CSV table of C-alpha atoms and ligand atoms in Angstrom, one decimal:
chain,number,residue,atom,x,y,z
A,1,MET,CA,7.8,-4.2,-36.8
A,2,GLU,CA,5.5,-3.3,-34.1
A,3,ARG,CA,6.1,-4.9,-30.5
A,4,THR,CA,3.5,-7.4,-29.4
A,5,TYR,CA,3.1,-8.0,-25.5
A,6,ILE,CA,3.8,-11.6,-24.6
A,7,ALA,CA,0.2,-12.3,-23.3
A,8,LYS,CA,-1.1,-11.4,-26.7
A,9,ALA,CA,1.7,-13.2,-28.6
A,10,ILE,CA,1.1,-16.5,-27.0
A,11,THR,CA,-2.5,-16.4,-28.3
A,12,CYS,CA,-1.5,-16.0,-32.0
A,13,PRO,CA,0.0,-19.3,-33.1
A,14,GLY,CA,1.3,-19.0,-36.7
A,15,GLU,CA,2.0,-15.4,-36.5
A,16,LYS,CA,5.3,-13.6,-36.8
A,17,VAL,CA,5.8,-11.3,-33.8
A,18,LEU,CA,8.4,-9.0,-32.2
A,19,VAL,CA,8.7,-9.6,-28.4
A,20,GLN,CA,10.8,-7.9,-25.9
A,21,GLY,CA,11.7,-8.4,-22.2
A,22,PHE,CA,14.1,-9.6,-19.5
A,23,ILE,CA,15.5,-13.1,-19.7
A,24,ASP,CA,13.8,-14.9,-16.8
A,25,ASN,CA,15.7,-18.2,-17.5
A,26,LEU,CA,18.2,-19.5,-19.8
A,27,ARG,CA,19.2,-23.1,-20.5
A,28,ASP,CA,21.9,-23.5,-23.0
A,29,SER,CA,23.0,-27.0,-24.1
A,30,LYS,CA,25.0,-28.3,-27.0
A,31,TYR,CA,22.1,-28.6,-29.4
A,32,MET,CA,19.3,-26.6,-28.0
A,33,THR,CA,18.8,-23.2,-26.2
A,34,PHE,CA,15.6,-22.4,-24.3
A,35,ILE,CA,15.0,-18.8,-23.2
A,36,VAL,CA,12.1,-17.8,-20.9
A,37,LEU,CA,11.4,-14.2,-21.8
A,38,LYS,CA,9.4,-12.1,-19.5
A,39,ASP,CA,7.6,-8.9,-20.0
A,40,ILE,CA,5.0,-7.2,-17.7
A,41,THR,CA,2.2,-9.1,-19.2
A,42,GLY,CA,3.6,-12.6,-19.0
A,43,LYS,CA,6.3,-15.3,-20.1
A,44,VAL,CA,7.0,-17.3,-23.2
A,45,GLN,CA,9.5,-19.8,-24.1
A,46,ILE,CA,11.9,-19.0,-27.0
A,47,THR,CA,13.3,-22.2,-28.5
A,48,ILE,CA,16.5,-22.3,-30.7
A,49,GLU,CA,17.6,-25.4,-32.4
A,50,LYS,CA,21.3,-24.6,-33.0
A,51,GLU,CA,21.8,-26.8,-36.0
A,52,THR,CA,19.0,-25.1,-37.9
A,53,HIS,CA,20.0,-21.6,-36.7
A,54,PRO,CA,23.7,-21.3,-36.7
A,55,GLU,CA,23.5,-17.5,-37.3
A,56,LEU,CA,21.9,-17.2,-33.8
A,57,CYS,CA,24.8,-19.0,-31.9
A,58,ASP,CA,27.1,-16.1,-31.5
A,59,THR,CA,24.4,-14.0,-29.9
A,60,ILE,CA,23.2,-16.8,-27.7
A,61,SER,CA,26.6,-17.3,-26.4
A,62,GLN,CA,26.7,-13.7,-25.0
A,63,LEU,CA,23.3,-14.1,-23.3
A,64,THR,CA,23.0,-13.9,-19.4
A,65,GLY,CA,20.0,-14.1,-17.1
A,66,ASP,CA,18.2,-10.7,-16.7
A,67,SER,CA,19.6,-9.3,-19.9
A,68,VAL,CA,17.0,-7.5,-22.1
A,69,ILE,CA,16.6,-8.8,-25.6
A,70,SER,CA,14.3,-8.3,-28.7
A,71,VAL,CA,13.1,-11.4,-30.4
A,72,VAL,CA,11.5,-11.7,-33.8
A,73,GLY,CA,10.0,-15.0,-34.5
A,74,GLU,CA,7.0,-17.3,-35.2
A,75,VAL,CA,4.7,-18.3,-32.6
A,76,GLN,CA,4.1,-22.1,-32.8
A,77,ALA,CA,1.8,-24.5,-30.7
A,78,ASN,CA,3.7,-27.3,-29.1
A,79,ASP,CA,2.1,-29.4,-26.5
A,80,TYR,CA,5.4,-30.4,-25.1
A,81,VAL,CA,6.1,-26.8,-23.9
A,82,LYS,CA,5.0,-26.4,-20.3
A,83,MET,CA,4.4,-22.8,-20.5
A,84,GLY,CA,1.1,-22.7,-22.2
A,85,GLY,CA,1.8,-25.2,-24.9
A,86,VAL,CA,3.3,-22.4,-27.1
A,87,GLU,CA,6.9,-21.4,-28.1
A,88,ILE,CA,8.5,-18.8,-30.3
A,89,ILE,CA,10.9,-20.0,-32.9
A,90,PRO,CA,13.1,-16.9,-33.5
A,91,SER,CA,14.6,-15.7,-36.8
A,92,GLU,CA,16.3,-12.8,-35.1
A,93,ILE,CA,17.6,-12.0,-31.5
A,94,ILE,CA,18.9,-8.6,-30.7
A,95,ILE,CA,20.8,-7.9,-27.4
A,96,GLU,CA,19.4,-4.6,-26.0
A,97,SER,CA,21.4,-4.8,-22.6
A,98,ILE,CA,23.6,-7.4,-21.0
A,99,ALA,CA,23.1,-8.0,-17.3
A,100,GLU,CA,26.2,-8.7,-15.0
A,101,ALA,CA,25.8,-11.5,-12.6
A,102,LEU,CA,23.2,-10.3,-10.1
A,103,PRO,CA,24.3,-9.1,-6.7
A,104,ILE,CA,21.2,-10.5,-4.8
A,105,VAL,CA,19.2,-13.8,-4.5
A,106,ARG,CA,15.6,-12.9,-5.3
A,107,LYS,CA,14.2,-16.2,-4.3
A,108,THR,CA,15.6,-19.2,-2.4
A,109,ILE,CA,17.1,-21.8,-5.0
A,110,PRO,CA,16.3,-25.2,-3.7
A,111,ALA,CA,19.0,-27.8,-3.2
A,112,THR,CA,19.8,-30.2,-6.0
A,113,LYS,CA,21.7,-33.5,-5.9
A,114,LYS,CA,24.9,-31.6,-6.9
A,115,LYS,CA,24.3,-28.1,-5.3
A,116,PRO,CA,23.2,-27.0,-1.8
A,117,GLU,CA,20.3,-24.6,-1.3
A,118,VAL,CA,20.9,-20.8,-2.1
A,119,THR,CA,19.1,-18.8,0.4
A,120,ARG,CA,17.1,-15.6,-0.6
A,121,SER,CA,18.9,-12.4,0.2
A,122,SER,CA,17.4,-10.4,3.3
A,123,ILE,CA,14.8,-7.7,2.5
A,124,ASP,CA,17.5,-5.0,3.3
A,125,GLN,CA,19.9,-6.5,0.8
A,126,ARG,CA,17.2,-6.7,-1.8
A,127,ILE,CA,16.1,-3.1,-1.1
A,128,ASP,CA,19.8,-2.1,-1.9
A,129,TYR,CA,19.0,-3.4,-5.3
A,130,ARG,CA,15.4,-2.9,-5.4
A,131,TRP,CA,15.0,-2.5,-9.1
A,132,ILE,CA,16.3,-6.0,-9.6
A,133,ASP,CA,14.1,-7.3,-6.8
A,134,LEU,CA,11.0,-5.7,-8.3
A,135,ARG,CA,11.3,-7.9,-11.4
A,136,THR,CA,9.8,-10.9,-9.7
A,137,ASP,CA,6.3,-12.0,-10.6
A,138,GLU,CA,5.2,-11.4,-7.1
A,139,ASN,CA,6.4,-8.0,-6.8
A,140,GLN,CA,5.1,-6.9,-10.2
A,141,LEU,CA,1.7,-8.5,-9.1
A,142,MET,CA,1.9,-6.6,-5.9
A,143,PHE,CA,1.9,-3.3,-7.7
A,144,LYS,CA,-0.7,-4.2,-10.2
A,145,VAL,CA,-3.0,-5.0,-7.2
A,146,GLN,CA,-2.0,-1.8,-5.6
A,147,THR,CA,-2.9,0.1,-8.8
A,148,LEU,CA,-6.4,-1.5,-8.7
A,149,MET,CA,-6.9,-0.9,-5.0
A,150,VAL,CA,-6.3,2.9,-5.4
A,151,ASN,CA,-8.0,3.2,-8.8
A,152,SER,CA,-11.1,1.3,-7.5
A,153,MET,CA,-11.3,3.6,-4.5
A,154,ARG,CA,-10.8,6.6,-6.6
A,155,GLN,CA,-13.6,5.6,-9.0
A,156,PHE,CA,-16.0,4.7,-6.2
A,157,LEU,CA,-15.6,8.4,-4.6
A,158,VAL,CA,-15.6,10.3,-8.0
A,159,GLU,CA,-18.9,8.5,-8.8
A,160,GLN,CA,-20.3,9.9,-5.6
A,161,GLY,CA,-19.3,13.5,-6.4
A,162,PHE,CA,-15.8,13.7,-4.4
A,163,ILE,CA,-13.3,16.2,-5.8
A,164,GLU,CA,-9.6,15.1,-5.9
A,165,ILE,CA,-7.2,17.7,-4.4
A,166,HIS,CA,-3.6,18.1,-4.1
A,167,THR,CA,-2.4,19.8,-1.0
A,168,PRO,CA,1.2,21.2,-0.3
A,169,LYS,CA,3.7,18.9,1.4
A,170,LEU,CA,6.0,21.9,2.2
A,171,ILE,CA,4.5,23.6,5.2
A,172,GLY,CA,5.4,26.8,7.2
A,173,ALA,CA,4.4,25.5,10.6
A,174,ALA,CA,4.8,22.1,12.3
A,175,SER,CA,1.3,20.7,12.1
A,176,GLU,CA,-1.0,18.7,14.5
A,177,SER,CA,1.0,17.9,17.4
A,178,GLY,CA,4.3,19.7,16.7
A,179,ALA,CA,6.1,16.3,17.0
A,180,ASP,CA,7.3,13.9,14.5
A,181,VAL,CA,7.9,16.3,11.6
A,182,PHE,CA,10.9,16.6,9.5
A,183,PRO,CA,12.2,20.2,9.3
A,184,VAL,CA,13.7,21.3,5.9
A,185,THR,CA,15.6,24.4,4.9
A,186,TYR,CA,13.4,26.7,2.8
A,187,PHE,CA,15.5,29.5,1.4
A,188,ASP,CA,16.4,31.6,4.6
A,189,ARG,CA,13.9,30.1,6.8
A,190,GLN,CA,12.6,26.6,8.1
A,191,ALA,CA,9.9,24.7,6.7
A,192,TYR,CA,8.5,21.3,7.4
A,193,LEU,CA,7.3,18.1,5.5
A,194,ALA,CA,3.6,17.5,5.9
A,195,GLN,CA,2.8,15.0,8.3
A,196,SER,CA,-0.7,14.7,7.0
A,197,PRO,CA,-3.1,16.5,4.6
A,198,GLN,CA,-5.4,17.0,7.6
A,199,PHE,CA,-5.6,20.8,7.7
A,200,TYR,CA,-5.9,21.3,4.0
A,201,LYS,CA,-8.6,18.5,3.8
A,202,GLN,CA,-10.6,20.7,6.3
A,203,MET,CA,-9.8,23.9,4.5
A,204,ALA,CA,-11.5,22.4,1.5
A,205,MET,CA,-14.6,21.9,3.7
A,206,ALA,CA,-14.5,25.7,4.7
A,207,SER,CA,-14.1,26.2,0.9
A,208,GLY,CA,-17.5,24.7,0.3
A,209,PHE,CA,-16.0,21.6,-1.6
A,210,GLU,CA,-18.2,19.2,0.5
A,211,ARG,CA,-16.6,16.0,-0.6
A,212,ILE,CA,-12.8,15.6,-1.2
A,213,PHE,CA,-10.1,13.0,-1.3
A,214,GLU,CA,-6.4,13.0,-1.7
A,215,VAL,CA,-3.7,10.3,-2.5
A,216,GLY,CA,-0.3,11.6,-1.6
A,217,PRO,CA,2.9,11.4,0.3
A,218,VAL,CA,2.9,11.7,4.3
A,219,PHE,CA,6.0,12.0,6.2
A,220,ARG,CA,6.6,10.9,9.8
A,221,ALA,CA,9.9,11.6,11.7
A,222,GLU,CA,9.4,8.6,13.9
A,223,LYS,CA,12.2,6.3,14.7
A,224,SER,CA,10.0,3.3,14.5
A,225,TYR,CA,11.6,-0.1,13.5
A,226,THR,CA,8.3,-2.1,13.2
A,227,SER,CA,7.0,-4.1,10.3
A,228,ARG,CA,4.4,-1.5,9.7
A,229,HIS,CA,6.0,1.8,10.0
A,230,ALA,CA,7.8,3.9,7.4
A,231,THR,CA,9.0,7.6,7.5
A,232,GLU,CA,7.4,8.2,4.2
A,233,PHE,CA,4.2,6.6,3.0
A,234,THR,CA,1.3,7.1,0.7
A,235,GLY,CA,-2.0,8.2,2.4
A,236,PHE,CA,-5.4,7.8,1.0
A,237,ASP,CA,-7.4,10.7,2.8
A,238,LEU,CA,-10.9,11.9,2.5
A,239,GLU,CA,-13.2,14.4,4.2
A,240,PHE,CA,-16.8,15.2,3.6
A,241,SER,CA,-19.3,17.8,4.9
A,242,TYR,CA,-22.8,17.8,6.3
A,243,ILE,CA,-22.4,14.4,8.1
A,244,ARG,CA,-25.2,13.6,10.5
A,245,SER,CA,-22.9,11.7,12.9
A,246,ILE,CA,-19.6,9.7,13.0
A,247,ASP,CA,-21.8,6.8,11.6
A,248,ASP,CA,-21.9,8.4,8.2
A,249,VAL,CA,-18.1,8.4,8.1
A,250,MET,CA,-17.7,4.7,9.2
A,251,ASP,CA,-20.4,3.7,6.7
A,252,MET,CA,-18.5,5.5,3.9
A,253,GLU,CA,-15.2,3.8,4.9
A,254,ALA,CA,-16.8,0.4,5.1
A,255,LYS,CA,-18.5,0.8,1.7
A,256,LEU,CA,-15.4,2.2,0.2
A,257,LEU,CA,-13.1,-0.8,1.3
A,258,THR,CA,-15.8,-3.4,0.4
A,259,HIS,CA,-15.9,-1.9,-3.1
A,260,MET,CA,-12.2,-2.0,-3.4
A,261,LEU,CA,-11.9,-5.6,-2.1
A,262,THR,CA,-14.6,-6.8,-4.5
A,263,ALA,CA,-12.6,-5.4,-7.3
A,264,VAL,CA,-9.4,-7.0,-6.1
A,265,ALA,CA,-10.9,-10.4,-5.4
A,266,GLU,CA,-12.5,-10.4,-8.8
A,267,LYS,CA,-9.5,-9.6,-10.8
A,268,TYR,CA,-6.6,-10.9,-8.8
A,269,GLY,CA,-8.1,-13.1,-6.0
A,270,ASP,CA,-6.6,-16.4,-7.6
A,271,SER,CA,-3.1,-15.0,-8.5
A,272,ILE,CA,-2.9,-13.5,-5.0
A,273,LYS,CA,-3.7,-16.8,-3.6
A,274,GLU,CA,-1.1,-18.5,-5.8
A,275,ALA,CA,1.7,-16.1,-5.3
A,276,PHE,CA,1.0,-15.0,-1.7
A,277,GLY,CA,-0.9,-17.9,-0.3
A,278,THR,CA,-3.4,-15.5,1.2
A,279,GLU,CA,-7.2,-15.2,0.5
A,280,VAL,CA,-8.9,-12.0,-0.5
A,281,ILE,CA,-12.0,-11.8,1.6
A,282,VAL,CA,-14.7,-9.6,0.6
A,283,PRO,CA,-16.3,-8.3,3.9
A,284,THR,CA,-19.8,-8.0,4.7
A,285,LEU,CA,-21.6,-4.9,5.7
A,286,PRO,CA,-21.9,-3.3,8.3
A,287,PHE,CA,-18.4,-3.7,9.9
A,288,PRO,CA,-18.6,-4.7,13.6
A,289,VAL,CA,-18.1,-1.8,16.1
A,290,ILE,CA,-16.9,-2.0,19.7
A,291,THR,CA,-15.8,0.7,22.3
A,292,LEU,CA,-12.2,0.4,23.5
A,293,GLN,CA,-13.4,-0.3,27.1
A,294,GLU,CA,-15.7,-3.2,25.9
A,295,LEU,CA,-12.8,-4.6,23.7
A,296,TYR,CA,-10.3,-4.8,26.7
A,297,LYS,CA,-13.2,-6.4,28.8
A,298,GLN,CA,-13.8,-9.1,26.1
A,299,LEU,CA,-10.0,-9.6,25.6
A,300,GLU,CA,-9.6,-10.2,29.2
A,301,GLU,CA,-12.7,-12.5,29.7
A,302,LYS,CA,-11.8,-14.6,26.5
A,303,TYR,CA,-8.0,-14.6,26.3
A,304,GLY,CA,-6.8,-13.4,29.8
A,305,TYR,CA,-5.3,-10.2,28.3
A,306,THR,CA,-4.9,-7.4,30.8
A,307,VAL,CA,-4.0,-3.9,29.8
A,308,PRO,CA,-1.7,-1.7,32.0
A,309,GLU,CA,-3.7,0.9,33.6
A,310,GLU,CA,-1.8,3.8,32.0
A,311,GLU,CA,-2.5,2.6,28.5
A,312,LYS,CA,-6.3,2.0,28.9
A,313,CYS,CA,-7.2,5.2,26.9
A,314,ASP,CA,-5.5,3.9,23.8
A,315,LEU,CA,-5.3,0.6,21.9
A,316,THR,CA,-2.1,-1.3,22.7
A,317,THR,CA,-0.2,-3.2,19.8
A,318,GLU,CA,-1.0,-6.6,21.7
A,319,ALA,CA,-4.6,-5.7,21.9
A,320,GLU,CA,-4.8,-4.7,18.3
A,321,GLN,CA,-3.2,-8.1,17.3
A,322,LEU,CA,-5.6,-10.0,19.7
A,323,SER,CA,-8.6,-8.1,18.4
A,324,PHE,CA,-8.3,-10.0,15.2
A,325,LYS,CA,-8.8,-13.3,16.8
A,326,TRP,CA,-11.6,-11.9,18.8
A,327,VAL,CA,-13.6,-10.3,15.7
A,328,GLN,CA,-13.1,-13.5,13.7
A,329,GLU,CA,-14.4,-15.6,16.4
A,330,THR,CA,-17.3,-13.3,17.3
A,331,TYR,CA,-18.3,-11.9,13.9
A,332,GLY,CA,-16.5,-14.0,11.4
A,333,HIS,CA,-15.2,-10.7,10.1
A,334,GLU,CA,-11.7,-9.4,9.5
A,335,PHE,CA,-12.4,-5.6,10.2
A,336,LEU,CA,-13.1,-4.0,13.6
A,337,PHE,CA,-14.1,-0.3,14.3
A,338,VAL,CA,-13.0,0.6,17.6
A,339,VAL,CA,-14.5,3.9,19.2
A,340,GLY,CA,-14.3,5.6,22.5
A,341,PHE,CA,-10.5,6.7,22.9
A,342,GLY,CA,-9.4,9.0,25.5
A,343,PRO,CA,-8.9,12.7,24.6
A,344,GLU,CA,-5.2,12.5,25.6
A,345,LYS,CA,-4.4,10.2,22.7
A,346,ARG,CA,-6.5,12.0,20.1
A,347,PRO,CA,-5.7,15.2,18.2
A,348,PHE,CA,-7.3,18.4,19.2
A,349,TYR,CA,-9.4,18.8,16.1
A,350,HIS,CA,-11.5,15.7,16.8
A,351,MET,CA,-15.0,16.8,18.0
A,352,ARG,CA,-15.8,15.6,21.5
A,353,ASP,CA,-19.1,14.3,22.9
A,354,LYS,CA,-20.8,15.7,26.0
A,355,ASP,CA,-18.6,13.5,28.2
A,356,GLY,CA,-15.6,14.8,26.6
A,357,THR,CA,-14.9,11.5,24.5
A,358,PRO,CA,-13.4,12.2,21.0
A,359,ILE,CA,-15.9,11.3,18.3
A,360,GLY,CA,-13.7,9.1,16.3
A,361,TYR,CA,-12.4,5.6,15.6
A,362,ASP,CA,-9.6,3.4,14.5
A,363,LEU,CA,-10.3,0.7,11.9
A,364,ILE,CA,-8.4,-2.5,12.5
A,365,TRP,CA,-7.9,-4.9,9.7
A,366,ARG,CA,-6.3,-8.3,10.4
A,367,GLY,CA,-5.1,-7.0,13.7
A,368,VAL,CA,-3.3,-4.0,12.5
A,369,GLU,CA,-4.7,-0.3,12.4
A,370,ILE,CA,-5.3,1.0,8.9
A,371,THR,CA,-7.3,4.2,9.5
A,372,THR,CA,-8.0,6.8,12.1
A,373,GLY,CA,-11.3,8.6,11.5
A,374,ALA,CA,-13.3,11.3,13.2
A,375,GLN,CA,-16.0,13.9,13.2
A,376,ARG,CA,-14.0,17.2,13.3
A,377,GLU,CA,-14.7,20.1,15.5
A,378,HIS,CA,-15.9,22.8,13.1
A,379,ARG,CA,-16.9,25.4,15.7
A,380,TYR,CA,-14.2,28.0,16.0
A,381,ASP,CA,-14.4,28.7,19.7
A,382,ILE,CA,-14.4,25.1,20.8
A,383,LEU,CA,-11.7,24.2,18.3
A,384,LYS,CA,-9.5,27.0,19.6
A,385,ALA,CA,-10.0,25.9,23.2
A,386,GLN,CA,-9.0,22.3,22.4
A,387,ALA,CA,-5.9,23.5,20.7
A,388,GLU,CA,-5.0,25.7,23.6
A,389,GLU,CA,-5.6,22.7,25.9
A,390,LYS,CA,-3.0,20.8,24.0
A,391,GLY,CA,-0.7,23.9,24.1
A,392,LEU,CA,-0.9,24.3,20.2
A,393,SER,CA,-2.8,27.5,19.6
A,394,GLU,CA,0.3,29.4,18.3
A,395,ASP,CA,1.4,26.6,15.9
A,396,VAL,CA,-2.1,26.1,14.4
A,397,LYS,CA,-3.1,29.7,14.2
A,398,PHE,CA,-3.3,29.7,10.3
A,399,TYR,CA,-5.5,26.5,10.6
A,400,LEU,CA,-8.0,28.1,13.1
A,401,GLU,CA,-8.7,30.8,10.7
A,402,PHE,CA,-10.3,28.3,8.3
A,403,PHE,CA,-13.2,28.0,10.8
A,404,LYS,CA,-13.7,31.7,11.5
A,405,TYR,CA,-15.8,32.5,8.3
A,406,GLY,CA,-18.2,29.6,8.1
A,407,CYS,CA,-17.6,25.9,7.9
A,408,PRO,CA,-20.0,23.0,7.6
A,409,PRO,CA,-20.1,20.2,10.1
A,410,HIS,CA,-17.7,17.4,8.6
A,411,GLY,CA,-15.6,14.3,9.2
A,412,GLY,CA,-13.2,12.0,7.3
A,413,PHE,CA,-10.5,9.6,7.7
A,414,GLY,CA,-7.0,8.6,6.3
A,415,ILE,CA,-6.0,5.1,5.2
A,416,GLY,CA,-2.2,4.0,4.8
A,417,VAL,CA,-2.1,2.6,1.2
A,418,ASP,CA,1.1,0.7,2.0
A,419,ARG,CA,-0.4,-0.7,5.2
A,420,MET,CA,-3.3,-2.0,3.2
A,421,THR,CA,-1.2,-3.5,0.7
A,422,MET,CA,1.0,-5.1,3.2
A,423,LEU,CA,-2.1,-6.7,5.1
A,424,LEU,CA,-3.7,-7.8,1.9
A,425,LEU,CA,-0.8,-9.7,0.7
A,426,ASN,CA,0.5,-10.7,4.1
A,427,VAL,CA,4.0,-9.2,3.8
A,428,GLY,CA,6.0,-6.7,5.8
A,429,ILE,CA,5.8,-2.8,5.0
A,430,LYS,CA,9.4,-2.9,3.4
A,431,GLU,CA,8.1,-5.5,0.9
A,432,ALA,CA,4.9,-3.6,0.2
A,433,MET,CA,6.5,-0.3,-0.6
A,434,PHE,CA,8.1,0.6,-4.1
A,435,ILE,CA,11.0,1.8,-2.1
A,436,PHE,CA,10.9,1.7,1.6
A,437,ARG,CA,11.9,4.8,3.6
A,438,GLY,CA,12.9,4.4,7.3
A,439,PRO,CA,15.1,5.8,9.9
A,440,ASN,CA,18.1,4.0,8.3
A,441,ARG,CA,17.1,4.1,4.7
A,442,LEU,CA,17.4,7.0,2.3
A,443,ASP,CA,18.8,4.9,-0.7
A,444,PRO,CA,18.3,4.0,-3.5
B,1,ATP,P1,0.3,4.0,14.2
B,1,ATP,O1,-0.6,4.1,15.5
B,1,ATP,O2,0.2,2.7,13.5
B,1,ATP,O3,1.6,4.6,14.3
B,1,ATP,P2,-1.2,6.6,13.5
B,1,ATP,O4,-2.2,6.6,14.6
B,1,ATP,O5,0.1,7.5,13.8
B,1,ATP,O6,-0.6,5.0,13.3
B,1,ATP,P3,-2.6,8.1,11.6
B,1,ATP,O7,-1.9,9.4,11.9
B,1,ATP,O8,-4.1,7.9,12.2
B,1,ATP,O9,-1.8,6.9,12.1
B,1,ATP,O10,-2.4,7.9,10.1
B,1,ATP,C1,-3.6,7.1,9.3
B,1,ATP,C2,-3.1,5.9,8.7
B,1,ATP,O11,-1.9,6.0,8.1
B,1,ATP,C3,-2.8,4.8,9.7
B,1,ATP,O12,-3.9,4.2,10.2
B,1,ATP,C4,-1.9,3.8,9.0
B,1,ATP,O13,-2.7,3.1,7.9
B,1,ATP,C5,-1.1,4.8,8.0
B,1,ATP,N1,0.1,5.1,8.8
B,1,ATP,C6,0.4,5.9,9.9
B,1,ATP,N2,1.6,5.9,10.2
B,1,ATP,C7,2.3,5.2,9.4
B,1,ATP,C8,3.7,4.7,9.1
B,1,ATP,N3,4.6,5.4,10.0
B,1,ATP,N4,4.0,4.0,8.1
B,1,ATP,C9,3.0,3.5,7.2
B,1,ATP,N5,1.7,3.8,7.4
B,1,ATP,C10,1.4,4.7,8.4
């Protein structure tokens, strides 16, 4: 018999079906057994009256929560059943896999008259058994949402003629800044894990691809213990040629994110509100823009925040957080483009204006950076001089070659997929990743 997904089965009263899944809840009493069966599409109650089904009793006595079973039975409408007014009356139950007592508590179990509250295991304990933790409705919803986020962005770009590329993650020279890269043994020499696809995205511009994007792993050897940093994460990067100015890049990103949030709000807005208590807000275009200098001035005037002199050329974490309050109050918006960073804090490949200011931005969403974007320096001599200024010309020799034989003007940006998921659902980065990787975490 062919399997029916639970979401479909519950719409077919009167039909005989085969459903399969995990036991989400089990209540076994003298006369009745109620099983809540869960698959990736939904849940259904399986009701067994023991007297009328003595042949199932032996199997039922072996069942435990989270065991995997297959059930053949008839779907019946029953107004008394809370879960959608439908239940399945089984004729057969097959045990596929028995689960031992779970080593973690996935959700706090409230106190009853007889039992005290059982508190939820910490996120680190839950990551030790991440596969069990991922069985919850919220976690499965999170990855359905992430699928839509990435897919809707991919679709938006493909429709505009972007080519999807896959660049190497094993590289021969420490890229960009030389810092924060993981060295790996590569036969008899040293290689590194790519810290960003930046150089290859730009190579694609020199290859005449004009518009490209990549969704792939990014490695950062940073000992950061914040709720927004991981040592490996997924980057959504894009680059495109013949831009007229940085405005084209910002405009592209604002439209891309608006398209994505529209799709997410439409399909999952209600379930996200119910499961995570957060609203998916579709932004209005254009997104507000402010210079770093003006932002600091505003934050001081409005909230008395003063930035230490030595940090003025970059956005501090406190200012980043406070900027959310400011952009909401000033523009009723959740996104803010910040421009006008100092050259010390930006990579050598950002183009600079006539005053030496890098032509780039950070995009802040809900008070956290989700993107760095820029117009890139495509003129070989200037690029080489900027690399030399940062003491990098030897490390990036192969990259500089890309600009020697013709390259169009271009720009682009990189968005952290995990950061975006985390901000959308208002959870920490460890919760938002399938499996988190951090300075102290290499398992499972
Ligand atoms: P941050 O200042 O937050 O450390 P960054 O300036 O190093 O970030 P970029 O190198 O510009 O970030 O990377 C582009 C995007 O990738 C960031 O805006 C963010 O969304 C994401 N990102 C960067 N570092 C991390 C990290 N360690 N963990 C998760 N996501 C990250």
